[in-house]
Amino acid sequence: MKPSVGRRFLNTYFAASLDLRVQAFNLLAFAGMAAGVITALSALFTGAGLANVTLNLSGTAVGFLCLRYARRTNRYRAGFLVSVVAVFVILFPLLFFSAGGYRSGMPCFFIFALIFTAIMLEGKTRTAFIILEFALYAACFFIAFYFPGAVRHFETRFDYMFDALTGVVVVGAILVIIVLLYMRIYDSRQKRLHELNKLKTEFLQDIGHEVRNPLQVIAYGVDFMRSSMGTEGGTEEMHNALNIIQDKAVRLGLMINGMVDLATMSGDPASRAKADFAAMLRQSVEDVRPEAERKHNALRVEIAPDLPQVYAVPEQLARVPVNL
């Protein structure tokens, strides 16, 4: 069955296999194009002027071109940088002065710019552009305050209210979409991580099972050769070689057991359950008490009566106090 247009769109631009920043960039491009068209229509409604309409539509064109460029060349880092410079550093300040200044909806878009800069860029480049944007946007506020003639003001209070409302709605909607996208990405990757953990655990268990069999054969073979030679048979070098083989086989077996145990403990959370650790401690003490008394050691158990239950793999947790 051929997927729907919406499904093909999501698979192309927001597939879980894409890098998180790539998905954020695609979202920014589409959201920027939509926001440019909406704010251009708002500018026509509020009489912000042809310059403001042109600037908003220019933002739409920049978003479209950056998306096409990054999609065709796979050079998303360049697309990130061009978007930040062209839209956030150049276009947004011009829009700020062309329609209403700090009484308009542009402060909302400044917040939008800072958030997306933090998401898309990385390292020292991100830090530099965030500082630049903070300084640039603060300068816009001071210039608009001390030089009000630099701002193209709306004619009525309603126009100011409508432009600010447009900014809140557009930026709020974009941020909500971002949150939903990130939740979708997180859920998808958690599911994938769970599947990989399960495969890893099964793989290690299979490997452990396959390796244990030849190790047992080696151990039986060493015992057979030692018993066949007897205490007086064979040379010292032969006995030393058998001891080395047996020692390495035991060490390899312990490594395999530890690897499988670690995979089980860090694998499927479904294997974990509530366990009474206090009861485990008491049982562990009773298990080792005979050996301790044989070596003339005394064991005294002091466990708080109100210990809560723990969430763990009971069989693995029970080994901890015994090993100690």
PDB file of C-alpha atoms in Angstrom:
ATOM      1  CA  MET A   1       0.000   0.000   0.000  1.00  0.00           C
ATOM      2  CA  LYS A   2       1.423   3.371  -1.044  1.00  0.00           C
ATOM      3  CA  PRO A   3       1.989   5.665   1.967  1.00  0.00           C
ATOM      4  CA  SER A   4      -0.035   8.853   2.197  1.00  0.00           C
ATOM      5  CA  VAL A   5       1.416  12.254   1.334  1.00  0.00           C
ATOM      6  CA  GLY A   6       1.646  13.144   5.022  1.00  0.00           C
ATOM      7  CA  ARG A   7       3.467   9.900   5.838  1.00  0.00           C
ATOM      8  CA  ARG A   8       5.931  10.408   2.963  1.00  0.00           C
ATOM      9  CA  PHE A   9       6.545  13.960   4.163  1.00  0.00           C
ATOM     10  CA  LEU A  10       7.304  12.778   7.720  1.00  0.00           C
ATOM     11  CA  ASN A  11       9.530   9.959   6.472  1.00  0.00           C
ATOM     12  CA  THR A  12      11.477  12.370   4.269  1.00  0.00           C
ATOM     13  CA  TYR A  13      12.064  15.237   6.679  1.00  0.00           C
ATOM     14  CA  PHE A  14      11.439  13.841  10.184  1.00  0.00           C
ATOM     15  CA  ALA A  15      12.414  10.166  10.031  1.00  0.00           C
ATOM     16  CA  ALA A  16      13.838   8.778  13.275  1.00  0.00           C
ATOM     17  CA  SER A  17      17.018   7.817  11.423  1.00  0.00           C
ATOM     18  CA  LEU A  18      17.832  11.482  10.758  1.00  0.00           C
ATOM     19  CA  ASP A  19      20.062  13.385  13.136  1.00  0.00           C
ATOM     20  CA  LEU A  20      18.209  15.410  15.742  1.00  0.00           C
ATOM     21  CA  ARG A  21      19.655  18.695  14.460  1.00  0.00           C
ATOM     22  CA  VAL A  22      18.654  17.820  10.902  1.00  0.00           C
ATOM     23  CA  GLN A  23      15.073  17.285  12.009  1.00  0.00           C
ATOM     24  CA  ALA A  24      15.181  20.543  13.969  1.00  0.00           C
ATOM     25  CA  PHE A  25      16.570  22.345  10.909  1.00  0.00           C
ATOM     26  CA  ASN A  26      13.810  20.926   8.697  1.00  0.00           C
ATOM     27  CA  LEU A  27      11.247  21.990  11.263  1.00  0.00           C
ATOM     28  CA  LEU A  28      12.794  25.462  11.397  1.00  0.00           C
ATOM     29  CA  ALA A  29      12.690  25.776   7.613  1.00  0.00           C
ATOM     30  CA  PHE A  30       9.034  24.774   7.325  1.00  0.00           C
ATOM     31  CA  ALA A  31       8.037  26.744  10.407  1.00  0.00           C
ATOM     32  CA  GLY A  32       9.960  29.761   9.128  1.00  0.00           C
ATOM     33  CA  MET A  33       8.209  29.593   5.769  1.00  0.00           C
ATOM     34  CA  ALA A  34       4.809  29.319   7.440  1.00  0.00           C
ATOM     35  CA  ALA A  35       5.639  32.077   9.919  1.00  0.00           C
ATOM     36  CA  GLY A  36       6.846  34.335   7.079  1.00  0.00           C
ATOM     37  CA  VAL A  37       3.595  33.956   5.186  1.00  0.00           C
ATOM     38  CA  ILE A  38       1.443  34.406   8.308  1.00  0.00           C
ATOM     39  CA  THR A  39       3.304  37.499   9.509  1.00  0.00           C
ATOM     40  CA  ALA A  40       3.243  38.951   5.978  1.00  0.00           C
ATOM     41  CA  LEU A  41      -0.543  38.592   5.978  1.00  0.00           C
ATOM     42  CA  SER A  42      -0.633  40.107   9.460  1.00  0.00           C
ATOM     43  CA  ALA A  43       1.477  43.011   8.208  1.00  0.00           C
ATOM     44  CA  LEU A  44      -1.004  43.619   5.402  1.00  0.00           C
ATOM     45  CA  PHE A  45      -3.859  43.564   7.902  1.00  0.00           C
ATOM     46  CA  THR A  46      -2.185  45.950  10.354  1.00  0.00           C
ATOM     47  CA  GLY A  47      -0.817  48.254   7.658  1.00  0.00           C
ATOM     48  CA  ALA A  48       2.822  47.634   8.573  1.00  0.00           C
ATOM     49  CA  GLY A  49       3.841  48.596   5.074  1.00  0.00           C
ATOM     50  CA  LEU A  50       5.273  47.016   1.963  1.00  0.00           C
ATOM     51  CA  ALA A  51       8.789  46.835   3.424  1.00  0.00           C
ATOM     52  CA  ASN A  52       7.626  44.645   6.302  1.00  0.00           C
ATOM     53  CA  VAL A  53       5.673  42.378   3.979  1.00  0.00           C
ATOM     54  CA  THR A  54       8.718  42.063   1.704  1.00  0.00           C
ATOM     55  CA  LEU A  55      11.007  41.220   4.631  1.00  0.00           C
ATOM     56  CA  ASN A  56       8.642  38.508   5.882  1.00  0.00           C
ATOM     57  CA  LEU A  57       8.362  36.948   2.449  1.00  0.00           C
ATOM     58  CA  SER A  58      12.169  37.164   2.148  1.00  0.00           C
ATOM     59  CA  GLY A  59      12.389  35.059   5.297  1.00  0.00           C
ATOM     60  CA  THR A  60      10.113  32.515   3.645  1.00  0.00           C
ATOM     61  CA  ALA A  61      12.360  32.454   0.582  1.00  0.00           C
ATOM     62  CA  VAL A  62      15.521  32.044   2.706  1.00  0.00           C
ATOM     63  CA  GLY A  63      13.982  29.123   4.576  1.00  0.00           C
ATOM     64  CA  PHE A  64      12.988  27.432   1.325  1.00  0.00           C
ATOM     65  CA  LEU A  65      16.413  27.924  -0.281  1.00  0.00           C
ATOM     66  CA  CYS A  66      18.314  26.703   2.789  1.00  0.00           C
ATOM     67  CA  LEU A  67      16.118  23.626   2.989  1.00  0.00           C
ATOM     68  CA  ARG A  68      16.622  22.817  -0.699  1.00  0.00           C
ATOM     69  CA  TYR A  69      20.369  23.388  -0.467  1.00  0.00           C
ATOM     70  CA  ALA A  70      20.840  21.243   2.621  1.00  0.00           C
ATOM     71  CA  ARG A  71      18.561  18.512   1.277  1.00  0.00           C
ATOM     72  CA  ARG A  72      20.377  18.255  -2.076  1.00  0.00           C
ATOM     73  CA  THR A  73      23.977  18.599  -0.844  1.00  0.00           C
ATOM     74  CA  ASN A  74      23.557  17.031   2.618  1.00  0.00           C
ATOM     75  CA  ARG A  75      25.567  19.966   3.981  1.00  0.00           C
ATOM     76  CA  TYR A  76      23.284  20.689   6.900  1.00  0.00           C
ATOM     77  CA  ARG A  77      25.919  22.447   8.969  1.00  0.00           C
ATOM     78  CA  ALA A  78      26.241  25.096   6.273  1.00  0.00           C
ATOM     79  CA  GLY A  79      22.462  25.332   6.134  1.00  0.00           C
ATOM     80  CA  PHE A  80      22.335  25.846   9.911  1.00  0.00           C
ATOM     81  CA  LEU A  81      24.853  28.669   9.750  1.00  0.00           C
ATOM     82  CA  VAL A  82      23.272  30.430   6.772  1.00  0.00           C
ATOM     83  CA  SER A  83      19.852  30.284   8.449  1.00  0.00           C
ATOM     84  CA  VAL A  84      21.147  31.759  11.696  1.00  0.00           C
ATOM     85  CA  VAL A  85      23.029  34.584   9.955  1.00  0.00           C
ATOM     86  CA  ALA A  86      20.419  35.440   7.314  1.00  0.00           C
ATOM     87  CA  VAL A  87      17.283  35.092   9.424  1.00  0.00           C
ATOM     88  CA  PHE A  88      18.208  35.589  13.084  1.00  0.00           C
ATOM     89  CA  VAL A  89      21.066  38.080  12.789  1.00  0.00           C
ATOM     90  CA  ILE A  90      19.979  40.136   9.744  1.00  0.00           C
ATOM     91  CA  LEU A  91      16.269  39.668   9.034  1.00  0.00           C
ATOM     92  CA  PHE A  92      14.840  39.714  12.572  1.00  0.00           C
ATOM     93  CA  PRO A  93      16.403  43.086  13.579  1.00  0.00           C
ATOM     94  CA  LEU A  94      15.147  44.629  10.325  1.00  0.00           C
ATOM     95  CA  LEU A  95      11.655  43.293  11.028  1.00  0.00           C
ATOM     96  CA  PHE A  96      11.887  44.649  14.567  1.00  0.00           C
ATOM     97  CA  PHE A  97      12.367  48.209  13.303  1.00  0.00           C
ATOM     98  CA  SER A  98      10.010  47.936  10.341  1.00  0.00           C
ATOM     99  CA  ALA A  99       6.947  47.087  12.427  1.00  0.00           C
ATOM    100  CA  GLY A 100       6.340  48.227  15.969  1.00  0.00           C
ATOM    101  CA  GLY A 101       9.629  47.665  17.781  1.00  0.00           C
ATOM    102  CA  TYR A 102       9.465  46.141  21.267  1.00  0.00           C
ATOM    103  CA  ARG A 103       5.699  46.726  21.477  1.00  0.00           C
ATOM    104  CA  SER A 104       5.103  44.340  18.560  1.00  0.00           C
ATOM    105  CA  GLY A 105       5.367  40.562  18.318  1.00  0.00           C
ATOM    106  CA  MET A 106       9.061  40.574  17.361  1.00  0.00           C
ATOM    107  CA  PRO A 107      10.373  39.963  20.914  1.00  0.00           C
ATOM    108  CA  CYS A 108       8.650  36.558  20.692  1.00  0.00           C
ATOM    109  CA  PHE A 109      10.622  35.816  17.528  1.00  0.00           C
ATOM    110  CA  PHE A 110      13.831  36.855  19.303  1.00  0.00           C
ATOM    111  CA  ILE A 111      13.186  34.117  21.870  1.00  0.00           C
ATOM    112  CA  PHE A 112      12.455  31.721  19.015  1.00  0.00           C
ATOM    113  CA  ALA A 113      15.815  32.631  17.418  1.00  0.00           C
ATOM    114  CA  LEU A 114      17.784  32.044  20.617  1.00  0.00           C
ATOM    115  CA  ILE A 115      16.202  28.632  21.196  1.00  0.00           C
ATOM    116  CA  PHE A 116      16.816  27.414  17.669  1.00  0.00           C
ATOM    117  CA  THR A 117      20.374  28.726  17.657  1.00  0.00           C
ATOM    118  CA  ALA A 118      21.039  26.703  20.805  1.00  0.00           C
ATOM    119  CA  ILE A 119      19.527  23.609  19.162  1.00  0.00           C
ATOM    120  CA  MET A 120      21.139  23.782  15.729  1.00  0.00           C
ATOM    121  CA  LEU A 121      24.663  25.003  16.349  1.00  0.00           C
ATOM    122  CA  GLU A 122      27.257  23.436  18.606  1.00  0.00           C
ATOM    123  CA  GLY A 123      30.470  24.149  20.445  1.00  0.00           C
ATOM    124  CA  LYS A 124      32.134  27.544  20.298  1.00  0.00           C
ATOM    125  CA  THR A 125      30.083  28.556  17.248  1.00  0.00           C
ATOM    126  CA  ARG A 126      26.861  28.147  19.225  1.00  0.00           C
ATOM    127  CA  THR A 127      28.235  30.122  22.175  1.00  0.00           C
ATOM    128  CA  ALA A 128      29.443  32.940  19.918  1.00  0.00           C
ATOM    129  CA  PHE A 129      26.137  33.293  18.063  1.00  0.00           C
ATOM    130  CA  ILE A 130      24.023  33.145  21.223  1.00  0.00           C
ATOM    131  CA  ILE A 131      26.111  35.956  22.748  1.00  0.00           C
ATOM    132  CA  LEU A 132      25.879  37.880  19.468  1.00  0.00           C
ATOM    133  CA  GLU A 133      22.108  37.507  19.297  1.00  0.00           C
ATOM    134  CA  PHE A 134      21.608  38.547  22.924  1.00  0.00           C
ATOM    135  CA  ALA A 135      23.741  41.644  22.354  1.00  0.00           C
ATOM    136  CA  LEU A 136      22.086  42.424  19.014  1.00  0.00           C
ATOM    137  CA  TYR A 137      18.524  42.073  20.308  1.00  0.00           C
ATOM    138  CA  ALA A 138      19.302  44.107  23.421  1.00  0.00           C
ATOM    139  CA  ALA A 139      20.758  46.816  21.172  1.00  0.00           C
ATOM    140  CA  CYS A 140      17.526  46.809  19.140  1.00  0.00           C
ATOM    141  CA  PHE A 141      15.538  47.537  22.301  1.00  0.00           C
ATOM    142  CA  PHE A 142      17.834  50.386  23.373  1.00  0.00           C
ATOM    143  CA  ILE A 143      17.873  51.949  19.902  1.00  0.00           C
ATOM    144  CA  ALA A 144      14.081  51.765  19.674  1.00  0.00           C
ATOM    145  CA  PHE A 145      13.792  53.379  23.111  1.00  0.00           C
ATOM    146  CA  TYR A 146      16.264  56.220  22.620  1.00  0.00           C
ATOM    147  CA  PHE A 147      15.568  56.760  18.907  1.00  0.00           C
ATOM    148  CA  PRO A 148      11.844  56.080  18.431  1.00  0.00           C
ATOM    149  CA  GLY A 149      12.009  57.598  14.971  1.00  0.00           C
ATOM    150  CA  ALA A 150      13.970  54.511  13.820  1.00  0.00           C
ATOM    151  CA  VAL A 151      10.860  52.387  14.368  1.00  0.00           C
ATOM    152  CA  ARG A 152       7.913  52.273  11.984  1.00  0.00           C
ATOM    153  CA  HIS A 153       4.979  52.466  14.398  1.00  0.00           C
ATOM    154  CA  PHE A 154       1.506  51.025  13.934  1.00  0.00           C
ATOM    155  CA  GLU A 155      -1.373  53.454  13.610  1.00  0.00           C
ATOM    156  CA  THR A 156      -3.695  52.017  16.271  1.00  0.00           C
ATOM    157  CA  ARG A 157      -3.462  50.156  19.570  1.00  0.00           C
ATOM    158  CA  PHE A 158      -5.413  47.326  17.975  1.00  0.00           C
ATOM    159  CA  ASP A 159      -2.693  46.881  15.357  1.00  0.00           C
ATOM    160  CA  TYR A 160      -0.081  46.571  18.111  1.00  0.00           C
ATOM    161  CA  MET A 161      -2.251  44.064  19.948  1.00  0.00           C
ATOM    162  CA  PHE A 162      -2.888  42.020  16.820  1.00  0.00           C
ATOM    163  CA  ASP A 163       0.788  41.928  15.832  1.00  0.00           C
ATOM    164  CA  ALA A 164       1.845  40.886  19.346  1.00  0.00           C
ATOM    165  CA  LEU A 165      -0.868  38.222  19.395  1.00  0.00           C
ATOM    166  CA  THR A 166       0.343  36.933  16.022  1.00  0.00           C
ATOM    167  CA  GLY A 167       3.868  36.652  17.391  1.00  0.00           C
ATOM    168  CA  VAL A 168       2.716  34.763  20.502  1.00  0.00           C
ATOM    169  CA  VAL A 169       0.530  32.370  18.504  1.00  0.00           C
ATOM    170  CA  VAL A 170       3.083  31.676  15.758  1.00  0.00           C
ATOM    171  CA  VAL A 171       6.086  31.256  18.071  1.00  0.00           C
ATOM    172  CA  GLY A 172       4.033  29.339  20.627  1.00  0.00           C
ATOM    173  CA  ALA A 173       2.756  26.954  17.960  1.00  0.00           C
ATOM    174  CA  ILE A 174       6.284  26.383  16.630  1.00  0.00           C
ATOM    175  CA  LEU A 175       7.652  25.692  20.110  1.00  0.00           C
ATOM    176  CA  VAL A 176       4.808  23.276  20.839  1.00  0.00           C
ATOM    177  CA  ILE A 177       5.608  21.446  17.592  1.00  0.00           C
ATOM    178  CA  ILE A 178       9.272  21.339  18.630  1.00  0.00           C
ATOM    179  CA  VAL A 179       8.371  19.772  21.972  1.00  0.00           C
ATOM    180  CA  LEU A 180       6.101  17.221  20.291  1.00  0.00           C
ATOM    181  CA  LEU A 181       8.810  16.435  17.739  1.00  0.00           C
ATOM    182  CA  TYR A 182      11.413  15.948  20.433  1.00  0.00           C
ATOM    183  CA  MET A 183       9.044  13.709  22.397  1.00  0.00           C
ATOM    184  CA  ARG A 184       8.431  11.651  19.259  1.00  0.00           C
ATOM    185  CA  ILE A 185      12.157  11.411  18.586  1.00  0.00           C
ATOM    186  CA  TYR A 186      12.845  10.486  22.211  1.00  0.00           C
ATOM    187  CA  ASP A 187      10.163   7.787  22.275  1.00  0.00           C
ATOM    188  CA  SER A 188      11.356   6.377  18.947  1.00  0.00           C
ATOM    189  CA  ARG A 189      14.980   6.261  20.036  1.00  0.00           C
ATOM    190  CA  GLN A 190      14.106   4.782  23.440  1.00  0.00           C
ATOM    191  CA  LYS A 191      12.197   2.038  21.659  1.00  0.00           C
ATOM    192  CA  ARG A 192      15.123   1.439  19.326  1.00  0.00           C
ATOM    193  CA  LEU A 193      17.543   1.438  22.264  1.00  0.00           C
ATOM    194  CA  HIS A 194      15.382  -1.116  24.039  1.00  0.00           C
ATOM    195  CA  GLU A 195      15.411  -3.331  20.946  1.00  0.00           C
ATOM    196  CA  LEU A 196      19.204  -3.013  20.616  1.00  0.00           C
ATOM    197  CA  ASN A 197      19.689  -3.830  24.297  1.00  0.00           C
ATOM    198  CA  LYS A 198      17.530  -6.903  23.892  1.00  0.00           C
ATOM    199  CA  LEU A 199      19.497  -8.013  20.817  1.00  0.00           C
ATOM    200  CA  LYS A 200      22.773  -7.356  22.633  1.00  0.00           C
ATOM    201  CA  THR A 201      21.686  -9.436  25.623  1.00  0.00           C
ATOM    202  CA  GLU A 202      20.511 -12.301  23.427  1.00  0.00           C
ATOM    203  CA  PHE A 203      23.728 -12.154  21.394  1.00  0.00           C
ATOM    204  CA  LEU A 204      25.957 -12.259  24.474  1.00  0.00           C
ATOM    205  CA  GLN A 205      23.919 -15.073  25.990  1.00  0.00           C
ATOM    206  CA  ASP A 206      24.235 -17.078  22.771  1.00  0.00           C
ATOM    207  CA  ILE A 207      27.971 -16.398  22.617  1.00  0.00           C
ATOM    208  CA  GLY A 208      28.332 -17.372  26.259  1.00  0.00           C
ATOM    209  CA  HIS A 209      26.487 -20.608  25.665  1.00  0.00           C
ATOM    210  CA  GLU A 210      28.561 -21.442  22.593  1.00  0.00           C
ATOM    211  CA  VAL A 211      31.847 -20.664  24.339  1.00  0.00           C
ATOM    212  CA  ARG A 212      31.008 -22.553  27.532  1.00  0.00           C
ATOM    213  CA  ASN A 213      30.686 -25.852  25.659  1.00  0.00           C
ATOM    214  CA  PRO A 214      34.253 -25.915  24.266  1.00  0.00           C
ATOM    215  CA  LEU A 215      35.565 -24.637  27.602  1.00  0.00           C
ATOM    216  CA  GLN A 216      33.942 -27.582  29.352  1.00  0.00           C
ATOM    217  CA  VAL A 217      35.492 -29.926  26.792  1.00  0.00           C
ATOM    218  CA  ILE A 218      38.889 -28.355  27.459  1.00  0.00           C
ATOM    219  CA  ALA A 219      38.434 -28.700  31.224  1.00  0.00           C
ATOM    220  CA  TYR A 220      37.386 -32.364  30.903  1.00  0.00           C
ATOM    221  CA  GLY A 221      40.338 -32.994  28.587  1.00  0.00           C
ATOM    222  CA  VAL A 222      42.791 -31.472  31.072  1.00  0.00           C
ATOM    223  CA  ASP A 223      41.339 -33.550  33.923  1.00  0.00           C
ATOM    224  CA  PHE A 224      41.522 -36.685  31.793  1.00  0.00           C
ATOM    225  CA  MET A 225      45.148 -36.073  30.819  1.00  0.00           C
ATOM    226  CA  ARG A 226      46.115 -35.296  34.410  1.00  0.00           C
ATOM    227  CA  SER A 227      44.396 -38.421  35.726  1.00  0.00           C
ATOM    228  CA  SER A 228      45.917 -40.522  32.932  1.00  0.00           C
ATOM    229  CA  MET A 229      49.418 -39.320  33.732  1.00  0.00           C
ATOM    230  CA  GLY A 230      48.948 -39.755  37.470  1.00  0.00           C
ATOM    231  CA  THR A 231      51.088 -38.041  40.037  1.00  0.00           C
ATOM    232  CA  GLU A 232      54.306 -39.624  38.785  1.00  0.00           C
ATOM    233  CA  GLY A 233      53.579 -39.663  35.043  1.00  0.00           C
ATOM    234  CA  GLY A 234      54.596 -36.950  32.597  1.00  0.00           C
ATOM    235  CA  THR A 235      57.248 -34.330  32.838  1.00  0.00           C
ATOM    236  CA  GLU A 236      57.147 -31.150  34.883  1.00  0.00           C
ATOM    237  CA  GLU A 237      56.710 -29.139  31.690  1.00  0.00           C
ATOM    238  CA  MET A 238      53.625 -31.205  30.790  1.00  0.00           C
ATOM    239  CA  HIS A 239      52.049 -30.597  34.203  1.00  0.00           C
ATOM    240  CA  ASN A 240      52.846 -26.881  33.977  1.00  0.00           C
ATOM    241  CA  ALA A 241      51.274 -26.730  30.514  1.00  0.00           C
ATOM    242  CA  LEU A 242      48.118 -28.437  31.800  1.00  0.00           C
ATOM    243  CA  ASN A 243      47.944 -26.026  34.739  1.00  0.00           C
ATOM    244  CA  ILE A 244      48.264 -23.059  32.383  1.00  0.00           C
ATOM    245  CA  ILE A 245      45.539 -24.426  30.085  1.00  0.00           C
ATOM    246  CA  GLN A 246      43.231 -25.011  33.037  1.00  0.00           C
ATOM    247  CA  ASP A 247      43.947 -21.569  34.514  1.00  0.00           C
ATOM    248  CA  LYS A 248      43.261 -19.801  31.200  1.00  0.00           C
ATOM    249  CA  ALA A 249      40.083 -21.818  30.657  1.00  0.00           C
ATOM    250  CA  VAL A 250      38.828 -20.862  34.135  1.00  0.00           C
ATOM    251  CA  ARG A 251      39.662 -17.195  33.547  1.00  0.00           C
ATOM    252  CA  LEU A 252      37.943 -17.223  30.159  1.00  0.00           C
ATOM    253  CA  GLY A 253      34.894 -18.859  31.708  1.00  0.00           C
ATOM    254  CA  LEU A 254      34.729 -16.187  34.412  1.00  0.00           C
ATOM    255  CA  MET A 255      35.022 -13.461  31.776  1.00  0.00           C
ATOM    256  CA  ILE A 256      32.184 -15.002  29.758  1.00  0.00           C
ATOM    257  CA  ASN A 257      29.992 -15.313  32.853  1.00  0.00           C
ATOM    258  CA  GLY A 258      30.704 -11.725  33.842  1.00  0.00           C
ATOM    259  CA  MET A 259      29.931 -10.482  30.337  1.00  0.00           C
ATOM    260  CA  VAL A 260      26.607 -12.326  30.238  1.00  0.00           C
ATOM    261  CA  ASP A 261      25.730 -11.161  33.756  1.00  0.00           C
ATOM    262  CA  LEU A 262      26.485  -7.546  32.865  1.00  0.00           C
ATOM    263  CA  ALA A 263      24.369  -7.792  29.720  1.00  0.00           C
ATOM    264  CA  THR A 264      21.491  -9.225  31.733  1.00  0.00           C
ATOM    265  CA  MET A 265      21.708  -6.549  34.405  1.00  0.00           C
ATOM    266  CA  SER A 266      21.817  -3.682  31.876  1.00  0.00           C
ATOM    267  CA  GLY A 267      19.388  -5.217  29.413  1.00  0.00           C
ATOM    268  CA  ASP A 268      15.634  -5.651  29.402  1.00  0.00           C
ATOM    269  CA  PRO A 269      14.022  -3.695  32.277  1.00  0.00           C
ATOM    270  CA  ALA A 270      11.235  -6.287  32.246  1.00  0.00           C
ATOM    271  CA  SER A 271      13.631  -8.715  33.945  1.00  0.00           C
ATOM    272  CA  ARG A 272      13.746  -6.425  36.978  1.00  0.00           C
ATOM    273  CA  ALA A 273      11.296  -6.624  39.855  1.00  0.00           C
ATOM    274  CA  LYS A 274      10.814  -5.468  43.426  1.00  0.00           C
ATOM    275  CA  ALA A 275      13.035  -7.398  45.789  1.00  0.00           C
ATOM    276  CA  ASP A 276      13.377  -7.576  49.580  1.00  0.00           C
ATOM    277  CA  PHE A 277      17.055  -6.753  49.979  1.00  0.00           C
ATOM    278  CA  ALA A 278      16.957  -7.178  53.758  1.00  0.00           C
ATOM    279  CA  ALA A 279      15.789 -10.777  53.337  1.00  0.00           C
ATOM    280  CA  MET A 280      18.534 -11.338  50.755  1.00  0.00           C
ATOM    281  CA  LEU A 281      21.160 -10.058  53.193  1.00  0.00           C
ATOM    282  CA  ARG A 282      19.965 -12.384  55.936  1.00  0.00           C
ATOM    283  CA  GLN A 283      19.956 -15.366  53.570  1.00  0.00           C
ATOM    284  CA  SER A 284      23.427 -14.470  52.273  1.00  0.00           C
ATOM    285  CA  VAL A 285      24.783 -14.381  55.828  1.00  0.00           C
ATOM    286  CA  GLU A 286      23.306 -17.823  56.547  1.00  0.00           C
ATOM    287  CA  ASP A 287      24.831 -19.161  53.312  1.00  0.00           C
ATOM    288  CA  VAL A 288      28.354 -18.118  54.253  1.00  0.00           C
ATOM    289  CA  ARG A 289      28.094 -18.615  58.035  1.00  0.00           C
ATOM    290  CA  PRO A 290      29.356 -22.244  58.003  1.00  0.00           C
ATOM    291  CA  GLU A 291      32.493 -21.240  56.097  1.00  0.00           C
ATOM    292  CA  ALA A 292      33.023 -18.245  58.383  1.00  0.00           C
ATOM    293  CA  GLU A 293      32.673 -20.361  61.525  1.00  0.00           C
ATOM    294  CA  ARG A 294      35.043 -22.971  60.101  1.00  0.00           C
ATOM    295  CA  LYS A 295      37.646 -20.227  59.857  1.00  0.00           C
ATOM    296  CA  HIS A 296      36.746 -18.986  63.375  1.00  0.00           C
ATOM    297  CA  ASN A 297      35.076 -15.791  62.156  1.00  0.00           C
ATOM    298  CA  ALA A 298      31.926 -14.446  63.770  1.00  0.00           C
ATOM    299  CA  LEU A 299      29.141 -12.880  61.676  1.00  0.00           C
ATOM    300  CA  ARG A 300      26.777 -10.369  63.234  1.00  0.00           C
ATOM    301  CA  VAL A 301      23.767  -9.096  61.276  1.00  0.00           C
ATOM    302  CA  GLU A 302      22.426  -5.582  61.885  1.00  0.00           C
ATOM    303  CA  ILE A 303      19.725  -4.625  59.360  1.00  0.00           C
ATOM    304  CA  ALA A 304      17.281  -1.775  59.845  1.00  0.00           C
ATOM    305  CA  PRO A 305      13.737  -3.126  60.166  1.00  0.00           C
ATOM    306  CA  ASP A 306      12.221  -0.567  57.775  1.00  0.00           C
ATOM    307  CA  LEU A 307      14.422  -1.022  54.698  1.00  0.00           C
ATOM    308  CA  PRO A 308      12.359  -0.391  51.540  1.00  0.00           C
ATOM    309  CA  GLN A 309      12.207  -2.857  48.699  1.00  0.00           C
ATOM    310  CA  VAL A 310      14.549  -2.300  45.750  1.00  0.00           C
ATOM    311  CA  TYR A 311      14.020  -2.570  42.003  1.00  0.00           C
ATOM    312  CA  ALA A 312      16.526  -5.022  40.553  1.00  0.00           C
ATOM    313  CA  VAL A 313      17.206  -8.422  38.989  1.00  0.00           C
ATOM    314  CA  PRO A 314      16.838 -10.563  42.143  1.00  0.00           C
ATOM    315  CA  GLU A 315      19.232 -13.339  41.068  1.00  0.00           C
ATOM    316  CA  GLN A 316      21.960 -10.834  40.228  1.00  0.00           C
ATOM    317  CA  LEU A 317      21.435  -8.745  43.353  1.00  0.00           C
ATOM    318  CA  ALA A 318      21.662 -11.819  45.584  1.00  0.00           C
ATOM    319  CA  ARG A 319      25.235 -12.381  44.376  1.00  0.00           C
ATOM    320  CA  VAL A 320      26.468  -9.017  45.657  1.00  0.00           C
ATOM    321  CA  PRO A 321      26.516  -9.712  49.416  1.00  0.00           C
ATOM    322  CA  VAL A 322      27.795 -13.260  48.827  1.00  0.00           C
ATOM    323  CA  ASN A 323      30.692 -11.918  46.762  1.00  0.00           C
ATOM    324  CA  LEU A 324      31.481  -9.343  49.433  1.00  0.00           C
TER     325      LEU A 324
END
